[in-house]
Coordinates of N, CA and C in Angstrom, one line a residue:
X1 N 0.9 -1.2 0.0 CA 0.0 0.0 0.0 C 0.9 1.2 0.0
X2 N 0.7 2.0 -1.0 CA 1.4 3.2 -1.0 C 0.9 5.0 -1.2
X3 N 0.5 5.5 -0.1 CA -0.1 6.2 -0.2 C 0.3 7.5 0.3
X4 N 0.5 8.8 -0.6 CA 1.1 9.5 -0.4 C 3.0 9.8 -0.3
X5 N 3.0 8.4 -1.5 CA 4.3 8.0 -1.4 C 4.9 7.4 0.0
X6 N 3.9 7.4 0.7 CA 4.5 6.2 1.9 C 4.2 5.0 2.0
X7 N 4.9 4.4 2.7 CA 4.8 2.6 2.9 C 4.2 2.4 3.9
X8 N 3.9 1.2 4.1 CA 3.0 0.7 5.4 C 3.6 0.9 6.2
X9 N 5.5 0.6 6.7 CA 6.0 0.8 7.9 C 5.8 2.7 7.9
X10 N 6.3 3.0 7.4 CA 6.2 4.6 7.4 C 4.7 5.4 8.4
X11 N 3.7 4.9 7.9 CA 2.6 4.9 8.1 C 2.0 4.4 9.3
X12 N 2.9 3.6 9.8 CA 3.0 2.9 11.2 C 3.1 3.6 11.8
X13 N 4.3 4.0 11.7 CA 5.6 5.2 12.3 C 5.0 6.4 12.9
X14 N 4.4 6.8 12.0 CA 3.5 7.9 12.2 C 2.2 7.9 13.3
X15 N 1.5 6.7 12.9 CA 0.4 6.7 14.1 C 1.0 6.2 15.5
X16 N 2.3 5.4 15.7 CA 2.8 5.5 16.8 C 2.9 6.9 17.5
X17 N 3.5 7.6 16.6 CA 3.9 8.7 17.4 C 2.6 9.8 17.5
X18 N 1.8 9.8 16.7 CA 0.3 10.5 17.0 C 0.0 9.6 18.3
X19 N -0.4 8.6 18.9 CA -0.8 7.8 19.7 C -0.2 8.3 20.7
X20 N 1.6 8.6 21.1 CA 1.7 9.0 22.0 C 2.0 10.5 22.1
X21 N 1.4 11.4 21.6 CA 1.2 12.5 21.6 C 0.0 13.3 21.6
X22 N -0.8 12.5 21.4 CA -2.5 12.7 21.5 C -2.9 12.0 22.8
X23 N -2.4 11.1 22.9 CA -2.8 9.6 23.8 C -4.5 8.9 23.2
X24 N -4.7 7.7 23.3 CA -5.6 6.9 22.9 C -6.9 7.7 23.0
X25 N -7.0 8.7 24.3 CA -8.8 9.1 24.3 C -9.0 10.1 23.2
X26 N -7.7 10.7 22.4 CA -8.3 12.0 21.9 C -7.9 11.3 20.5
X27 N -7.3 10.4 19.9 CA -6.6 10.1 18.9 C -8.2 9.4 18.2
X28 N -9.2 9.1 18.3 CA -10.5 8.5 17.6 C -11.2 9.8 17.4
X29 N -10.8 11.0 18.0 CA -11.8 12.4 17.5 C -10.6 13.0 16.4
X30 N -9.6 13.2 17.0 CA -8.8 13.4 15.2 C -9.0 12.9 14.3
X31 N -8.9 11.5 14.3 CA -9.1 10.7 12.9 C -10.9 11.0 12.6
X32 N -11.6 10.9 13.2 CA -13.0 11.6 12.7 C -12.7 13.3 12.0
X33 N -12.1 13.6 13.3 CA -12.4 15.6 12.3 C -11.1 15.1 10.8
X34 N -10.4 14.1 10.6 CA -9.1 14.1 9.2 C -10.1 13.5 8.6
X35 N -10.7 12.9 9.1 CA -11.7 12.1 7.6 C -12.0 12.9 7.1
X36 N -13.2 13.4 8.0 CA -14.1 14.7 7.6 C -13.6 15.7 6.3
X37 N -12.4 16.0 7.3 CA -11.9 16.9 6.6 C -11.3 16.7 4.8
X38 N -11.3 15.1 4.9 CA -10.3 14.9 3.8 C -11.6 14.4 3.0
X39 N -12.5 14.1 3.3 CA -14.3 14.0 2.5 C -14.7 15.3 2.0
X40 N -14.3 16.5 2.5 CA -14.7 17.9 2.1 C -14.1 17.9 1.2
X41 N -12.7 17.7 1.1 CA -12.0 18.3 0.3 C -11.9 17.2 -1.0
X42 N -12.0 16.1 -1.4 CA -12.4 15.4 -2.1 C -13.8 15.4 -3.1
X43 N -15.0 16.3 -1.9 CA -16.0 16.5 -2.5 C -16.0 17.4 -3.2
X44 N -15.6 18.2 -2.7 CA -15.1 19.8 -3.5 C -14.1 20.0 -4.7
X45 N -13.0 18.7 -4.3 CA -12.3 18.8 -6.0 C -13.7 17.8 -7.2
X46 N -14.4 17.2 -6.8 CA -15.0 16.3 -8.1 C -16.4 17.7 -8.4
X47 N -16.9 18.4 -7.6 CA -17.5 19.5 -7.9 C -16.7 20.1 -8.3
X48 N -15.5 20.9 -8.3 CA -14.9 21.7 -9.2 C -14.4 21.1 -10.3
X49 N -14.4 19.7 -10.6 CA -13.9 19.1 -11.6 C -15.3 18.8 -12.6
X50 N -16.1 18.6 -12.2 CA -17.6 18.6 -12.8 C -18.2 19.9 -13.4
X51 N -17.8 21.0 -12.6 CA -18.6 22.6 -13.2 C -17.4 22.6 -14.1
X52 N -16.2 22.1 -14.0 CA -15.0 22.8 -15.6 C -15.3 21.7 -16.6
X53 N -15.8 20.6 -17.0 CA -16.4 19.9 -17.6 C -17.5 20.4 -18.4
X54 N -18.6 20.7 -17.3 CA -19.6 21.3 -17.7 C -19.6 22.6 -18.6
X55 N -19.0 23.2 -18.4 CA -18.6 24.6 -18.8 C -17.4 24.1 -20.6
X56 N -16.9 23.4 -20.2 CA -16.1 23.0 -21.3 C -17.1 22.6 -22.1
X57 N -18.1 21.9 -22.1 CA -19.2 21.5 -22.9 C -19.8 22.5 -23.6
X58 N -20.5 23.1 -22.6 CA -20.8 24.4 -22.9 C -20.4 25.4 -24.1
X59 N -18.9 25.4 -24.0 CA -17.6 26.7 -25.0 C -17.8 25.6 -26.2
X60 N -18.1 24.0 -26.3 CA -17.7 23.6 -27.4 C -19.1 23.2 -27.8
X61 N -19.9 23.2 -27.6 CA -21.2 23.1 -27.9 C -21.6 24.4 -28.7
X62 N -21.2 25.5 -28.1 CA -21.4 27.1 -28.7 C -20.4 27.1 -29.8
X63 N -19.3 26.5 -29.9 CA -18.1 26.2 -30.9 C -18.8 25.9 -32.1
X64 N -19.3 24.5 -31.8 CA -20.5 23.4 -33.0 C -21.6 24.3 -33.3
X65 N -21.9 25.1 -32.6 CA -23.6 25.5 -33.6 C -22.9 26.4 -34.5
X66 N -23.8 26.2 -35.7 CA -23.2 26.9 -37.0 C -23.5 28.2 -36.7
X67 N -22.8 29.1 -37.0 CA -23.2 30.7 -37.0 C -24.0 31.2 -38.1
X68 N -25.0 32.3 -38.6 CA -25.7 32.3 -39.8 C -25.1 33.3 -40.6
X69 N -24.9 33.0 -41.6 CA -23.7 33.6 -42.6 C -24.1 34.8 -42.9
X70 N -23.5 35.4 -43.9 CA -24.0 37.0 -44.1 C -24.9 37.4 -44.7
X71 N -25.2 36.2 -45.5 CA -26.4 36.4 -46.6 C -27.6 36.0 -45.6
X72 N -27.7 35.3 -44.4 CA -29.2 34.8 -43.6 C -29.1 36.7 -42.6
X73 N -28.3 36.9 -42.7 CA -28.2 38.2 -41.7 C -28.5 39.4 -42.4
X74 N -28.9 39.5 -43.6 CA -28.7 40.8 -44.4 C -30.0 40.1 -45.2
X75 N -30.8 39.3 -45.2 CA -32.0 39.1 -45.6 C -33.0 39.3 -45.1
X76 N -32.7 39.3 -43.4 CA -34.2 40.4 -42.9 C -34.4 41.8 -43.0
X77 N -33.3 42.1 -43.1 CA -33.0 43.8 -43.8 C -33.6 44.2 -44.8
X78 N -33.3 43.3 -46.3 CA -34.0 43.3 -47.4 C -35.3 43.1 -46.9
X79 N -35.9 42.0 -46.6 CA -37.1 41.9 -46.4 C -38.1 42.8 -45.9
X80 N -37.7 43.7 -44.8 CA -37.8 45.1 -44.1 C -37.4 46.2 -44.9
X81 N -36.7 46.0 -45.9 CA -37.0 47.5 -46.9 C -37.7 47.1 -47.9
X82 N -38.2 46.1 -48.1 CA -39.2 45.8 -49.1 C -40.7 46.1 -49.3
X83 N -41.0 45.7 -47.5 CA -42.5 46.0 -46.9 C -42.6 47.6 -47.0
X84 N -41.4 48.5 -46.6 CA -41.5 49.9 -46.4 C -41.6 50.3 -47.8
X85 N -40.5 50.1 -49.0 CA -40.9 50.1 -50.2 C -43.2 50.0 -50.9
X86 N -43.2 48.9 -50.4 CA -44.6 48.3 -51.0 C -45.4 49.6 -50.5
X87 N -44.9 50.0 -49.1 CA -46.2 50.8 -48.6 C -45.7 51.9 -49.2
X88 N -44.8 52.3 -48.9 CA -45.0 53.5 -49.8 C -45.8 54.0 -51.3
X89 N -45.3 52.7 -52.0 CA -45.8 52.9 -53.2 C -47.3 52.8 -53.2
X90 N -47.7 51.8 -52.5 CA -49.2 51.7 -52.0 C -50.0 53.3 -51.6
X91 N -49.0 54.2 -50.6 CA -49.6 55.4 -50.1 C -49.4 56.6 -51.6
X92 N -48.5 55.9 -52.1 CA -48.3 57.4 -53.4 C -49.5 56.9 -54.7
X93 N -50.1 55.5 -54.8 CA -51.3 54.9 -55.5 C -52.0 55.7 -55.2
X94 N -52.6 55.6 -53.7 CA -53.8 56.2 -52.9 C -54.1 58.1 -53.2
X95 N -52.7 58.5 -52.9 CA -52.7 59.8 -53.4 C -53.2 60.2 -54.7
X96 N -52.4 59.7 -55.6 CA -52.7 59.4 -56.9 C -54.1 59.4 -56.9
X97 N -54.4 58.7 -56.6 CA -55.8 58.4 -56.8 C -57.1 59.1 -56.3
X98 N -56.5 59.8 -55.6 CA -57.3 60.7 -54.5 C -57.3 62.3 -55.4
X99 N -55.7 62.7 -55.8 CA -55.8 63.9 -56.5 C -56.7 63.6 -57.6
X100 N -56.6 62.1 -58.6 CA -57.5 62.4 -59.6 C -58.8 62.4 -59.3
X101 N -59.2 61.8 -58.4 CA -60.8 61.9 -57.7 C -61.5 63.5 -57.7
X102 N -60.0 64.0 -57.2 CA -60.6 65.6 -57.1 C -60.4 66.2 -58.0
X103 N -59.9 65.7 -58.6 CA -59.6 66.9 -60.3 C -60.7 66.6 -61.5
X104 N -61.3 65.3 -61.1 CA -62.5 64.5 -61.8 C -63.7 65.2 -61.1
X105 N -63.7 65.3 -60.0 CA -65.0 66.1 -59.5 C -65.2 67.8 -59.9
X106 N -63.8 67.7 -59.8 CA -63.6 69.7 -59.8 C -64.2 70.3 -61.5
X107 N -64.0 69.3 -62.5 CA -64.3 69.2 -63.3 C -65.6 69.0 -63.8
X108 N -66.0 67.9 -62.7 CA -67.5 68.1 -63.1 C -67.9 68.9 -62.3
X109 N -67.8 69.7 -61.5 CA -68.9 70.8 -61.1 C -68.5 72.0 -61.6
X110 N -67.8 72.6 -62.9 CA -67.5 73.5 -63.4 C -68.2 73.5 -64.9

């Protein structure tokens, strides 16, 4: 078993001398608050390792969707001076049509 680059004797070594420097009553509430401690911090790297995943999905997902070219971008434009086009011409018909109305009436009541 090699963990944190130490060996089992090593690791021995070590809880000996925690044991007699803690002594037995207090040495079972350390190893509870180091667990603890070492479960926070484990949980917190796989959450930060999951939101930079997520997020990397995200940048390459937005990468993949096609952009719309210049011709899909400059076609609602056209399409919007076309409608103002029509109406105009439609309002200068109307006029048209309205001056000869009155020039046709003026005419007949003279």
């Amino acid at each position: 078993m090699n963990v944190f680059g130490m060996g089992l004797p090593e690791m021995a070594l070590i809880m000996v001398i925690a044991l007699l420097v803690f002594g037995p009553k207090k040495l079972p509430e350390i190893g509870r608050s180091l667990g603890k401690a070492i479960r926070g911090f484990q949980d917190a790297s796989k959450e930060f390792e999951n939101q930079f995943k997520l997020e990397a999905q995200q940048i390459e997902q937005g990468l993949n969707t096609p952009t719309p070219s210049e011709s899909e971008k400059i076609a609602p434009k056209e399409v919007a001076t076309a409608e103002v086009a029509t109406a105009e011409v439609a309002t200068a018909e109307v006029a048209t049509a309205e001056s000869n109305n009155h020039a046709t009436t003026s005419s007949q009541q003279s």
